[in-house]
XYZ file of C-alpha atoms in Angstrom:
220
model
C -10.677 8.123 -12.632
C -10.343 10.339 -9.807
C -6.810 11.861 -8.478
C -7.506 9.610 -5.261
C -8.647 6.668 -6.975
C -5.651 6.435 -8.992
C -3.204 7.283 -6.459
C -4.661 5.078 -3.817
C -5.735 2.617 -6.336
C -5.888 -1.239 -5.208
C -4.881 -2.707 -8.389
C -1.307 -1.434 -7.973
C 0.726 0.228 -5.133
C 1.316 3.826 -6.476
C 4.685 5.608 -5.478
C 5.380 9.301 -5.668
C 7.143 8.896 -8.789
C 3.591 7.924 -10.267
C 2.505 11.438 -9.812
C 3.573 14.649 -11.399
C 4.218 18.103 -9.743
C 1.209 19.249 -12.293
C -1.108 16.556 -10.860
C -0.467 17.465 -7.365
C -1.158 21.173 -7.978
C -4.245 20.483 -9.783
C -5.517 18.315 -6.850
C -4.180 21.144 -4.391
C -6.826 23.424 -6.231
C -9.501 20.985 -6.325
C -9.245 20.498 -2.541
C -9.080 24.042 -1.719
C -12.070 24.698 -3.757
C -13.899 21.971 -2.325
C -12.775 23.076 1.184
C -14.078 26.533 0.520
C -17.570 24.808 -0.797
C -18.009 22.833 2.564
C -17.053 25.588 4.832
C -19.715 27.863 3.563
C -22.240 25.101 3.926
C -21.198 24.733 7.508
C -21.764 28.474 8.111
C -25.055 28.198 6.567
C -25.788 25.420 8.757
C -24.887 27.194 11.745
C -27.044 30.210 10.568
C -29.994 27.758 10.089
C -29.554 26.437 13.895
C -29.313 29.989 15.110
C -32.588 30.821 13.254
C -34.434 27.847 14.451
C -33.208 28.218 18.108
C -34.839 31.842 17.769
C -37.847 30.473 16.429
C -37.814 27.907 19.350
C -37.813 30.538 21.674
C -40.739 32.401 20.265
C -42.802 29.432 20.121
C -45.840 29.132 22.648
C -47.178 25.479 21.905
C -45.542 22.295 22.750
C -46.329 20.916 19.172
C -44.246 23.999 17.686
C -41.294 23.326 19.851
C -41.250 19.835 18.837
C -41.313 20.523 15.299
C -38.596 22.940 15.552
C -36.428 20.700 17.855
C -36.961 17.930 15.103
C -35.528 20.547 12.416
C -32.648 21.327 14.686
C -31.724 17.513 15.160
C -31.615 17.359 11.210
C -29.434 20.577 11.107
C -27.003 19.244 13.552
C -27.173 15.727 11.598
C -26.272 17.776 8.407
C -23.310 19.589 10.406
C -21.653 16.330 11.632
C -21.396 15.256 8.041
C -19.821 18.331 6.815
C -17.438 18.512 9.795
C -16.568 14.814 8.422
C -16.136 16.042 4.906
C -14.185 19.018 5.972
C -11.628 16.676 7.945
C -11.578 14.396 5.204
C -10.784 17.358 2.555
C -8.260 19.034 5.020
C -6.455 15.537 5.349
C -6.254 15.208 1.353
C -4.910 18.854 1.277
C -2.350 18.094 3.670
C -1.067 14.919 2.138
C -1.067 16.782 -1.599
C 0.870 19.853 0.080
C 3.402 17.380 1.827
C 3.958 15.502 -1.360
C 4.517 18.800 -3.415
C 7.046 19.603 -0.743
C 8.742 16.518 -1.153
C 8.708 16.822 -5.093
C 10.140 20.518 -5.007
C 12.902 19.389 -2.483
C 14.095 16.424 -4.479
C 17.376 17.663 -4.862
C 17.924 18.084 -1.179
C 16.845 14.546 -0.590
C 19.122 13.339 -3.521
C 22.107 15.019 -1.532
C 20.912 13.369 1.461
C 21.001 10.006 -0.154
C 17.150 9.054 0.393
C 15.574 10.191 -2.770
C 15.660 6.532 -4.360
C 13.940 5.273 -1.082
C 11.483 7.931 -1.529
C 10.625 7.301 -4.924
C 10.172 3.529 -4.545
C 7.840 3.940 -1.336
C 4.114 3.168 -1.877
C 1.943 6.065 -0.915
C 1.051 4.576 2.532
C 4.438 4.240 3.844
C 5.116 7.728 2.455
C 2.257 8.962 4.632
C 3.572 7.106 7.648
C 6.899 8.566 7.214
C 5.548 12.166 6.862
C 3.364 11.671 10.006
C 6.645 10.805 11.777
C 8.291 13.936 10.207
C 5.739 16.456 11.335
C 7.469 19.320 13.721
C 5.223 21.886 15.146
C 2.673 20.899 12.541
C 4.817 21.622 9.687
C 6.591 18.641 7.525
C 10.635 19.077 8.435
C 12.900 17.966 5.399
C 15.562 17.320 8.173
C 13.407 15.293 10.123
C 11.972 13.274 7.195
C 15.733 12.378 6.031
C 16.434 11.149 9.687
C 13.436 8.884 9.561
C 14.022 7.669 6.001
C 17.998 6.919 7.066
C 16.817 5.009 10.032
C 14.526 3.077 8.082
C 17.136 2.131 5.461
C 19.710 1.358 8.228
C 17.205 -0.892 9.901
C 16.502 -2.696 6.613
C 20.302 -3.043 6.059
C 20.672 -4.660 9.448
C 17.806 -6.935 8.811
C 18.855 -8.114 5.450
C 22.979 -7.608 5.650
C 24.776 -7.825 1.957
C 26.809 -10.803 1.680
C 30.359 -10.602 0.019
C 31.212 -12.704 -2.825
C 34.177 -14.144 -0.974
C 32.053 -15.175 2.244
C 29.523 -16.457 -0.249
C 32.294 -18.744 -1.767
C 33.562 -19.858 1.648
C 30.051 -20.731 2.621
C 29.472 -22.922 -0.476
C 32.778 -24.683 0.159
C 31.513 -25.547 3.573
C 28.094 -26.697 2.333
C 29.811 -28.750 -0.638
C 32.107 -30.656 2.188
C 29.390 -30.925 4.622
C 26.792 -32.155 1.939
C 29.281 -34.678 0.192
C 27.945 -37.745 1.800
C 24.600 -37.092 1.098
C 25.334 -36.054 -2.110
C 27.284 -39.408 -2.840
C 24.440 -41.231 -1.397
C 21.930 -39.639 -3.738
C 24.102 -40.520 -6.664
C 24.471 -44.129 -5.507
C 20.667 -44.422 -5.288
C 20.191 -43.009 -8.676
C 22.645 -45.413 -10.284
C 20.954 -48.554 -8.150
C 17.587 -47.114 -9.563
C 18.855 -46.993 -13.110
C 20.396 -50.668 -12.997
C 16.901 -51.625 -11.743
C 15.022 -50.037 -14.450
C 17.371 -51.567 -17.010
C 16.869 -54.815 -15.925
C 13.150 -54.587 -15.735
C 13.044 -53.143 -19.233
C 15.296 -56.246 -20.770
C 12.963 -58.589 -18.701
C 9.891 -57.186 -20.328
C 11.689 -57.389 -23.948
C 12.373 -60.955 -23.182
C 8.923 -61.863 -22.246
C 7.444 -60.088 -25.357
C 10.109 -62.181 -27.258
C 8.992 -65.430 -25.900
C 5.196 -64.507 -26.618
C 5.997 -63.893 -30.334
C 7.981 -67.119 -30.873
C 5.239 -68.864 -28.893
C 2.492 -67.368 -31.315
C 4.664 -68.112 -34.229
C 5.101 -71.830 -33.256
C 1.433 -72.467 -32.109
C -0.601 -70.174 -34.675
C -3.836 -71.934 -33.829
C -3.939 -71.446 -30.141
């Protein structure tokens, strides 16, 4: 399984705690090697296009120009594919470098009180937070802390903690308000119990009568 297949797997949300610094360093080297490869391919395609343009300029027949023009079309299609490839690799490399920066500054984030939140966030959320924390094209540790603290404060306001004393008071209030309903439910259960008992006794009595009748009238 590849690094990104593991890190962005669909079976389970991955967190920053799921990957080590060594994993990230290996992927950084892989990304850089791949980037060097595709950049060389881009340079080759640029040279190919320049060569084809020179041949087009020297062509004297229409069929020759059409043939060369088609080759240039093919080269440009390959160039667009390579540019997309470069964009993807650059994005992956940027993510890896940012994750490495976070990993290497864990002590700073722990002092700021956001390390636990960082380690529990899944990859997509971390990438979003990182994008909000970039200053002049570079991830800012201080800005990242601000974004995480704002997010944590927002969650606390959305889901405020309830103290035990207030919970006890609420339960007393609910006990008082629901007492009539609770008594009514108990009464219904008692009535149902009596009704079930009477029904059971009647069925047993009927069964007894049938047995006696059978004994007295065996031939019937």
